[in-house]
XYZ file of C-alpha atoms in Angstrom:
548
model
C -42.844 130.513 -62.096
C -40.148 129.023 -64.069
C -37.693 129.025 -61.190
C -40.490 127.162 -58.862
C -41.282 124.560 -61.753
C -37.408 123.822 -61.883
C -37.016 123.349 -58.078
C -40.269 120.988 -57.765
C -38.365 119.092 -60.915
C -35.234 118.827 -59.142
C -36.939 117.519 -55.706
C -38.705 114.797 -57.722
C -35.597 113.313 -59.210
C -35.912 114.674 -62.592
C -39.258 113.006 -63.256
C -41.107 115.743 -65.047
C -40.393 119.472 -66.079
C -44.030 120.899 -64.950
C -44.914 119.769 -61.574
C -48.543 119.940 -60.267
C -49.915 121.483 -63.563
C -53.617 120.403 -63.627
C -55.141 118.844 -66.637
C -58.271 120.443 -66.965
C -59.473 117.803 -69.247
C -59.806 115.492 -65.874
C -62.785 115.953 -63.644
C -61.267 115.575 -60.105
C -63.429 113.226 -57.789
C -64.886 115.134 -54.856
C -66.430 113.415 -51.808
C -69.346 114.442 -50.050
C -69.399 116.775 -46.958
C -70.559 113.760 -44.790
C -66.915 112.446 -44.943
C -65.485 115.657 -43.339
C -62.450 115.828 -45.711
C -62.443 119.522 -46.148
C -61.460 120.634 -42.367
C -59.343 123.747 -43.560
C -61.681 126.157 -41.331
C -61.425 124.170 -38.050
C -57.832 122.888 -38.530
C -55.799 125.508 -36.321
C -52.340 124.012 -36.046
C -49.720 126.013 -37.648
C -46.691 125.422 -39.753
C -43.649 126.200 -37.543
C -41.367 122.983 -38.008
C -38.278 124.087 -40.259
C -36.310 121.928 -42.720
C -33.685 120.975 -39.984
C -36.326 119.785 -37.419
C -37.953 117.382 -40.353
C -34.708 116.035 -41.242
C -33.464 115.219 -37.754
C -37.045 114.122 -36.741
C -36.373 110.720 -38.340
C -33.629 110.187 -35.542
C -36.374 111.472 -32.865
C -37.268 107.715 -32.296
C -33.937 106.261 -31.942
C -34.108 105.142 -28.338
C -33.572 101.920 -26.001
C -34.582 99.634 -28.855
C -31.419 100.504 -30.509
C -28.998 101.109 -28.044
C -29.982 98.341 -25.567
C -31.866 96.271 -27.633
C -28.869 95.357 -29.982
C -27.432 93.317 -27.034
C -30.741 91.298 -26.753
C -30.761 90.639 -30.374
C -27.149 89.427 -30.322
C -27.604 87.019 -27.638
C -30.899 85.752 -29.119
C -29.682 85.221 -32.760
C -25.797 85.588 -32.839
C -24.032 88.231 -34.816
C -25.076 87.126 -38.216
C -28.477 86.147 -36.825
C -29.035 89.740 -35.602
C -27.761 91.273 -38.743
C -30.201 89.320 -40.868
C -33.330 90.229 -38.827
C -32.158 93.820 -38.449
C -31.588 94.017 -42.119
C -34.793 92.477 -43.052
C -37.100 94.674 -40.733
C -34.862 97.578 -42.084
C -36.041 96.972 -45.535
C -39.825 96.881 -44.322
C -39.327 99.991 -42.357
C -37.789 101.766 -45.477
C -40.734 100.329 -47.631
C -43.329 102.002 -45.174
C -41.518 105.313 -45.019
C -41.539 105.470 -48.921
C -45.197 104.645 -48.980
C -46.302 107.143 -46.246
C -43.817 109.869 -47.832
C -45.517 109.671 -51.135
C -49.067 109.998 -49.609
C -47.778 112.829 -47.135
C -46.201 114.622 -50.056
C -49.504 114.596 -51.932
C -51.587 115.314 -48.911
C -49.696 117.180 -46.200
C -52.601 117.599 -43.890
C -53.503 116.711 -40.481
C -54.391 113.165 -39.453
C -51.731 111.637 -41.784
C -51.842 107.681 -42.074
C -55.094 107.223 -40.078
C -56.650 109.722 -42.380
C -55.259 108.313 -45.643
C -56.581 104.911 -44.412
C -60.108 106.477 -44.000
C -59.959 108.326 -47.298
C -58.497 105.764 -49.561
C -59.373 102.419 -47.945
C -62.290 102.357 -45.542
C -63.050 104.763 -42.762
C -63.532 101.862 -40.445
C -59.876 100.951 -41.366
C -58.529 104.516 -40.698
C -60.541 104.470 -37.166
C -59.101 101.089 -36.205
C -55.223 101.899 -36.997
C -55.313 105.043 -35.158
C -55.374 103.605 -31.823
C -52.136 101.406 -31.855
C -49.610 104.345 -31.295
C -50.623 105.423 -27.453
C -48.861 102.341 -25.695
C -45.426 103.534 -27.380
C -45.231 106.472 -24.992
C -45.093 104.462 -21.595
C -42.531 102.073 -23.173
C -39.764 104.661 -23.444
C -40.418 106.172 -20.215
C -40.041 102.809 -18.656
C -36.757 102.532 -20.332
C -35.680 105.911 -19.304
C -36.619 105.049 -15.687
C -34.661 101.769 -16.059
C -31.554 103.752 -17.211
C -31.614 105.938 -14.127
C -31.177 102.901 -12.055
C -27.408 102.787 -13.608
C -26.862 105.371 -10.902
C -29.708 104.991 -8.620
C -30.739 101.122 -7.861
C -33.188 102.213 -5.035
C -36.678 100.677 -6.132
C -38.362 103.132 -3.949
C -37.500 106.052 -6.140
C -38.829 104.141 -9.265
C -42.369 106.107 -9.019
C -41.022 109.392 -8.508
C -38.410 109.247 -11.521
C -41.297 107.978 -13.529
C -43.515 110.726 -12.691
C -40.974 113.444 -13.230
C -40.052 112.054 -16.691
C -43.843 111.817 -17.556
C -44.460 115.351 -16.582
C -41.407 116.712 -18.418
C -42.409 114.867 -21.758
C -46.093 116.416 -21.384
C -44.810 119.886 -20.635
C -42.460 119.998 -23.715
C -45.527 119.356 -26.007
C -47.630 121.760 -24.089
C -45.047 124.560 -24.967
C -45.513 124.225 -28.438
C -44.422 122.706 -31.768
C -41.511 125.099 -32.033
C -40.273 124.129 -28.588
C -40.820 120.627 -29.460
C -38.971 120.993 -32.887
C -36.040 122.402 -31.127
C -35.690 120.028 -28.257
C -36.113 117.133 -30.688
C -33.341 118.776 -32.893
C -31.241 118.911 -29.864
C -31.754 115.206 -28.821
C -31.121 114.175 -32.059
C -27.884 115.494 -32.412
C -26.953 113.885 -29.150
C -28.118 110.631 -30.454
C -26.590 110.541 -33.842
C -23.321 111.571 -32.166
C -23.633 108.772 -29.524
C -24.362 106.114 -32.084
C -21.448 107.577 -34.251
C -18.998 107.637 -31.310
C -20.230 104.034 -30.429
C -19.638 102.580 -34.129
C -16.078 104.457 -34.205
C -15.115 103.344 -30.556
C -16.351 99.689 -31.544
C -14.068 99.671 -34.478
C -11.158 100.906 -32.242
C -11.532 98.333 -29.855
C -11.956 95.643 -32.470
C -8.983 96.590 -34.260
C -6.906 96.752 -30.914
C -6.825 100.362 -30.345
C -8.021 100.011 -26.819
C -5.748 100.448 -23.771
C -5.357 96.615 -23.494
C -4.318 96.461 -27.138
C -6.143 93.356 -27.723
C -7.372 92.872 -31.379
C -10.732 91.062 -31.507
C -11.240 90.959 -35.268
C -13.901 88.261 -36.075
C -12.787 85.857 -33.416
C -16.165 85.884 -31.863
C -17.879 84.841 -35.220
C -15.788 81.815 -35.025
C -16.181 81.035 -31.450
C -18.810 80.715 -30.360
C -20.229 81.001 -33.889
C -22.087 83.495 -36.138
C -25.520 82.059 -35.277
C -27.307 81.417 -31.910
C -30.048 78.823 -31.417
C -33.440 79.740 -29.735
C -33.133 76.522 -27.464
C -36.411 75.326 -28.799
C -35.365 72.489 -30.658
C -31.842 71.831 -29.662
C -31.843 68.332 -31.470
C -32.464 70.077 -35.026
C -29.542 72.995 -34.971
C -30.553 74.518 -38.450
C -34.309 74.858 -37.156
C -33.204 76.187 -33.930
C -31.068 78.680 -35.425
C -33.682 79.724 -37.691
C -35.848 80.165 -34.833
C -33.269 82.283 -33.113
C -33.415 84.766 -35.994
C -37.272 84.983 -35.801
C -37.036 85.345 -31.988
C -35.283 88.849 -32.369
C -37.673 90.162 -34.870
C -39.803 91.831 -32.442
C -36.814 93.523 -30.944
C -35.545 94.558 -34.468
C -39.022 96.066 -35.089
C -39.075 97.993 -31.892
C -35.732 99.519 -32.566
C -36.824 100.621 -36.145
C -40.386 101.874 -35.040
C -41.412 105.322 -35.398
C -39.599 106.330 -38.870
C -42.883 106.998 -40.258
C -43.808 109.692 -37.540
C -41.738 112.059 -40.084
C -45.135 112.436 -42.065
C -47.289 113.076 -38.892
C -45.586 116.483 -38.572
C -46.739 117.382 -42.171
C -49.572 119.832 -41.228
C -47.063 121.606 -38.984
C -44.188 121.887 -41.218
C -42.960 124.567 -43.529
C -42.674 123.715 -47.174
C -43.697 120.177 -46.277
C -43.716 118.594 -49.744
C -39.979 119.496 -50.131
C -39.054 118.666 -46.740
C -40.671 115.304 -46.207
C -39.215 114.399 -49.665
C -35.807 115.124 -48.686
C -36.227 113.262 -45.232
C -37.541 110.253 -47.073
C -34.776 110.156 -49.599
C -31.970 110.197 -46.900
C -33.607 107.612 -44.607
C -32.121 104.602 -46.589
C -28.559 105.855 -45.892
C -29.242 106.595 -42.332
C -30.913 102.680 -41.845
C -27.494 101.474 -43.426
C -25.422 103.742 -41.202
C -26.857 103.778 -37.910
C -28.627 100.416 -37.750
C -27.154 97.965 -39.980
C -23.537 99.055 -39.387
C -24.275 99.458 -35.657
C -25.540 95.987 -35.437
C -22.730 94.619 -37.340
C -19.830 96.288 -35.169
C -21.867 95.168 -32.120
C -21.580 91.495 -33.252
C -17.479 92.010 -33.304
C -17.246 93.161 -29.694
C -18.769 90.697 -27.426
C -19.703 86.883 -28.085
C -23.418 86.087 -28.103
C -23.016 83.739 -25.101
C -21.384 86.377 -22.768
C -22.687 86.072 -19.376
C -23.032 90.043 -18.950
C -24.796 90.066 -22.088
C -27.534 87.739 -20.845
C -28.099 89.845 -17.944
C -31.770 91.829 -17.883
C -30.701 94.788 -15.770
C -32.005 97.213 -18.503
C -29.684 100.017 -18.276
C -26.319 100.879 -20.087
C -24.466 97.833 -18.245
C -26.159 95.656 -20.551
C -25.114 97.235 -23.527
C -22.620 95.196 -25.839
C -20.561 98.384 -26.171
C -20.039 99.213 -22.404
C -19.211 95.398 -21.866
C -16.512 95.862 -24.512
C -15.122 99.178 -22.950
C -14.990 97.829 -19.544
C -12.993 94.761 -20.789
C -10.839 97.173 -22.851
C -10.126 98.890 -19.618
C -11.892 102.206 -20.816
C -13.280 103.917 -17.863
C -15.906 106.838 -17.623
C -17.588 105.953 -20.874
C -20.140 103.789 -19.506
C -21.792 106.374 -17.518
C -21.478 109.019 -20.597
C -23.127 106.246 -22.781
C -26.080 105.755 -20.168
C -26.612 109.239 -20.096
C -26.849 109.550 -23.873
C -29.016 106.677 -23.971
C -31.445 108.127 -21.228
C -31.799 111.231 -23.520
C -32.584 108.979 -26.350
C -35.358 107.207 -24.401
C -36.684 110.357 -23.191
C -36.778 112.104 -26.802
C -38.594 109.006 -28.308
C -41.251 109.257 -25.568
C -41.336 112.974 -26.320
C -41.801 112.016 -30.069
C -44.297 109.342 -29.617
C -46.462 111.666 -27.498
C -46.398 114.300 -30.470
C -47.577 111.721 -32.790
C -50.106 110.204 -30.661
C -51.698 113.736 -30.009
C -51.831 114.823 -33.679
C -53.384 111.428 -34.661
C -56.092 112.026 -31.793
C -56.453 115.525 -33.183
C -57.014 114.595 -36.716
C -59.487 111.949 -35.777
C -61.273 114.747 -33.814
C -61.344 117.089 -36.792
C -63.212 114.395 -38.937
C -65.608 113.059 -36.459
C -63.974 109.995 -35.397
C -63.121 111.084 -31.860
C -65.125 113.717 -29.710
C -64.944 117.184 -31.009
C -63.148 118.601 -27.726
C -60.044 116.820 -28.837
C -60.045 119.514 -31.619
C -59.714 122.558 -29.327
C -56.448 124.550 -30.033
C -54.798 127.253 -28.046
C -54.150 130.602 -29.946
C -50.880 129.520 -30.970
C -52.123 126.288 -32.637
C -51.422 123.737 -29.933
C -53.974 120.975 -29.684
C -53.843 121.156 -25.978
C -56.715 118.749 -24.913
C -55.376 116.120 -27.305
C -51.943 116.544 -25.770
C -53.266 116.285 -22.331
C -55.409 113.182 -22.966
C -52.617 111.304 -24.927
C -50.258 112.412 -22.004
C -52.185 110.403 -19.452
C -51.085 107.031 -21.177
C -47.432 108.232 -20.252
C -48.560 107.339 -16.429
C -49.240 103.673 -17.595
C -45.477 103.292 -17.047
C -46.326 103.301 -13.218
C -47.067 99.738 -13.639
C -43.454 99.223 -13.109
C -43.813 100.054 -9.397
C -45.669 97.013 -8.744
C -44.787 94.408 -11.403
C -40.894 95.394 -11.844
C -39.452 97.835 -14.327
C -37.909 95.204 -16.342
C -40.914 92.971 -16.683
C -43.405 95.961 -17.563
C -40.873 97.107 -20.142
C -40.832 93.738 -21.882
C -44.601 93.676 -21.896
C -44.586 97.145 -23.489
C -41.936 96.574 -26.030
C -44.028 93.436 -27.398
C -47.076 95.738 -27.466
C -45.389 98.459 -29.050
C -43.480 96.314 -31.631
C -46.654 94.689 -32.822
C -48.640 97.836 -33.075
C -45.867 99.338 -35.093
C -46.114 96.211 -37.452
C -49.842 96.825 -37.735
C -48.986 100.497 -38.483
C -46.714 99.701 -41.083
C -48.905 97.162 -42.710
C -51.772 99.632 -42.819
C -49.604 102.022 -44.386
C -48.661 99.948 -47.167
C -51.718 98.526 -47.687
C -53.208 102.142 -47.697
C -50.630 102.997 -50.295
C -51.515 100.215 -52.547
C -55.093 101.632 -52.605
C -53.785 105.248 -53.232
C -51.631 103.872 -56.278
C -54.599 101.790 -57.667
C -56.939 105.284 -57.406
C -54.114 107.280 -59.058
C -53.938 105.058 -61.812
C -57.643 104.243 -62.196
C -58.385 108.514 -62.425
C -55.646 109.128 -64.691
C -53.480 110.868 -62.471
C -49.734 110.262 -63.053
C -47.551 109.907 -60.201
C -44.429 111.291 -62.045
C -46.244 114.329 -63.248
C -48.522 115.271 -60.168
C -46.515 113.967 -56.707
C -43.655 115.869 -55.465
C -41.942 112.662 -54.191
C -42.591 109.046 -55.999
C -40.504 106.324 -55.699
C -39.690 104.052 -59.055
C -39.910 100.713 -56.892
C -43.330 101.131 -56.052
C -46.000 99.342 -55.520
C -43.104 96.567 -55.100
C -42.105 98.289 -51.997
C -45.574 98.566 -50.442
C -46.393 94.890 -51.248
C -42.844 93.592 -49.925
C -43.648 95.629 -46.816
C -47.384 94.496 -46.329
C -46.213 90.801 -46.673
C -43.596 90.942 -44.337
C -45.593 92.785 -41.838
C -48.351 90.257 -41.851
C -45.852 87.541 -41.261
C -44.264 89.365 -38.297
C -47.466 89.832 -36.760
C -48.559 86.157 -36.882
C -44.919 84.942 -35.552
C -43.943 87.583 -33.174
C -44.993 85.332 -30.120
C -44.171 81.964 -31.424
C -41.772 81.143 -28.491
C -44.891 81.122 -26.258
C -46.165 77.808 -27.956
C -43.273 75.760 -26.514
C -43.569 77.122 -22.987
C -47.002 78.955 -22.441
C -47.216 82.028 -20.550
C -50.430 83.789 -20.426
C -48.877 87.357 -20.077
C -46.523 86.816 -22.871
C -49.212 85.221 -25.094
C -51.371 88.531 -24.350
C -49.005 90.997 -24.968
C -47.920 89.147 -28.240
C -51.401 88.816 -29.861
C -53.829 91.092 -28.026
C -53.595 93.761 -30.803
C -54.840 91.518 -33.322
C -58.452 91.305 -31.736
C -58.353 95.088 -30.696
C -57.490 96.116 -34.349
C -60.499 93.790 -35.795
C -62.750 94.796 -33.036
C -62.451 98.441 -33.577
C -62.643 98.019 -37.394
C -65.886 95.841 -36.878
C -67.759 97.947 -34.471
C -67.126 101.392 -36.659
C -68.168 99.528 -39.692
C -71.271 98.138 -38.393
C -72.211 101.628 -36.531
C -71.240 103.796 -39.329
C -71.896 101.439 -42.371
C -68.852 102.460 -44.043
C -67.815 100.827 -47.454
C -64.523 100.283 -49.132
C -63.587 102.868 -51.514
C -63.415 101.830 -55.187
C -60.567 103.267 -57.235
C -62.788 105.697 -59.165
C -64.522 107.042 -56.176
C -61.384 108.147 -54.272
C -60.961 111.846 -53.602
C -57.651 113.266 -54.099
C -58.458 116.863 -54.044
C -60.935 117.883 -51.235
C -59.080 119.468 -48.261
C -55.592 119.240 -49.656
C -53.903 122.311 -50.043
C -52.055 122.838 -53.469
C -48.288 123.506 -53.581
C -48.926 127.035 -53.988
C -50.120 127.224 -50.409
C -47.723 125.204 -48.760
C -44.120 125.539 -50.547
C -42.234 128.616 -50.984
C -39.215 129.186 -53.212
C -35.902 127.515 -51.975
C -32.873 129.545 -51.189
C -29.723 127.778 -52.051
C -27.032 128.078 -49.552
C -24.407 130.557 -50.297
C -21.858 130.037 -47.473
C -19.471 127.029 -46.928
C -21.149 126.175 -43.472
C -24.698 126.678 -44.793
C -24.086 124.088 -47.647
C -22.452 121.667 -45.023
C -25.797 122.197 -42.985
C -27.799 121.600 -45.991
C -26.183 118.159 -46.663
C -26.660 117.170 -43.015
C -30.051 118.435 -42.508
């Protein structure tokens, strides 16, 4: 018992010696059965994801947004403008992940952030935020099909590739969470190896180590410059450059979106409190290395006004790394990069389907979706929820009639704004969660497996910026109005508030007061979810423990 207590203390940053000891002088608040918070008897998913799966799951949503979107961000805002946009959105992503991590470590149960919103804010709020993840599946499938066009440009094959990719994504999820975890672990290794290799290759090219021996240094920061204008108010250069930075916020958001999905797998993860806490603590360094350093190197390799960078072909030829390699006379690598990015897009769509199906499953458990979606196989796979959410993958077939690049841009806008809504809801829910714990005398340092000393400041920061991003994401449409761009930029707003209003009116829900919040019902104690941690004994196991 003493060993377990010490382990829990170590994973909370030394916040307390006795973790999870219940103060019997405090009577916990318990919600009534009508809220269906306790679904222990009907929740049939099984904990089969291991520590290495969870640690690499944060890389599961690295996709076309990072590998190809960096070029679009560079052309839209310039090297420093893109760096500032990615750094800002990175802080918001980090604040959101810290918020959801703290709540998920307290309650590693099915439903995650939509259920947390329903449990600690308002049931109508939880219902409305749960429907914004479906569109993320077809965007990466469309991106994967675009990448295949690098080798096969025949538009008659678009539908075939789209259907094959969609079916493969669904099949991996149908096979079970263990297969999903192993597949995502393998894909994550490929993606992390790819981005690491691109960063190193970019440094070699920039320093003159390529076959042409041309040293680039910071020459593109001098000519054409560090900031690109949006071209909306060319008579006011400073304002136009500021608008250029704002114009790539959506692209940056799309690149970061999905990091919070690590908490969705909490109900199917072994030792969820310990493993999610580890993943959240490590994400800050991964953001700095893979995103911020990656976009910095991108800005050294290609000028923001490069004609090849401004192409909209949607495959690896559009990547600034490929452009730089071609000019440095490095052969073969462009095809390898395209293959790596293709696996990234496939993996991201796989992760989004897993996330969406589990959210729908959690809604069904608690009566916010038809009961049929809670059906599981004998091995704990929510098969009906997977099948239904898998149908959204075939929305990517719109690329057959409207053009892959056009549909991809529509879906990127919808997905990015939906992601901002998700982050905003997570941070708002955390502020209610924080207030409820404080009102009921529950100490975060003493009771939570993971807590961040910067809270609630992080949640306020994230909520403020997400609200700003949602409002300005389609601002360019007001200079040259386009109906489809306006709809994809702002349609999520009426959908969100429409769902919230309808559920609130129909179910007559109310906003939870701090002293009415239930932090106990249906939440398994650590004794049920956590097992003693075995320290690594061999050299390679110690290396694996650091990496995974």
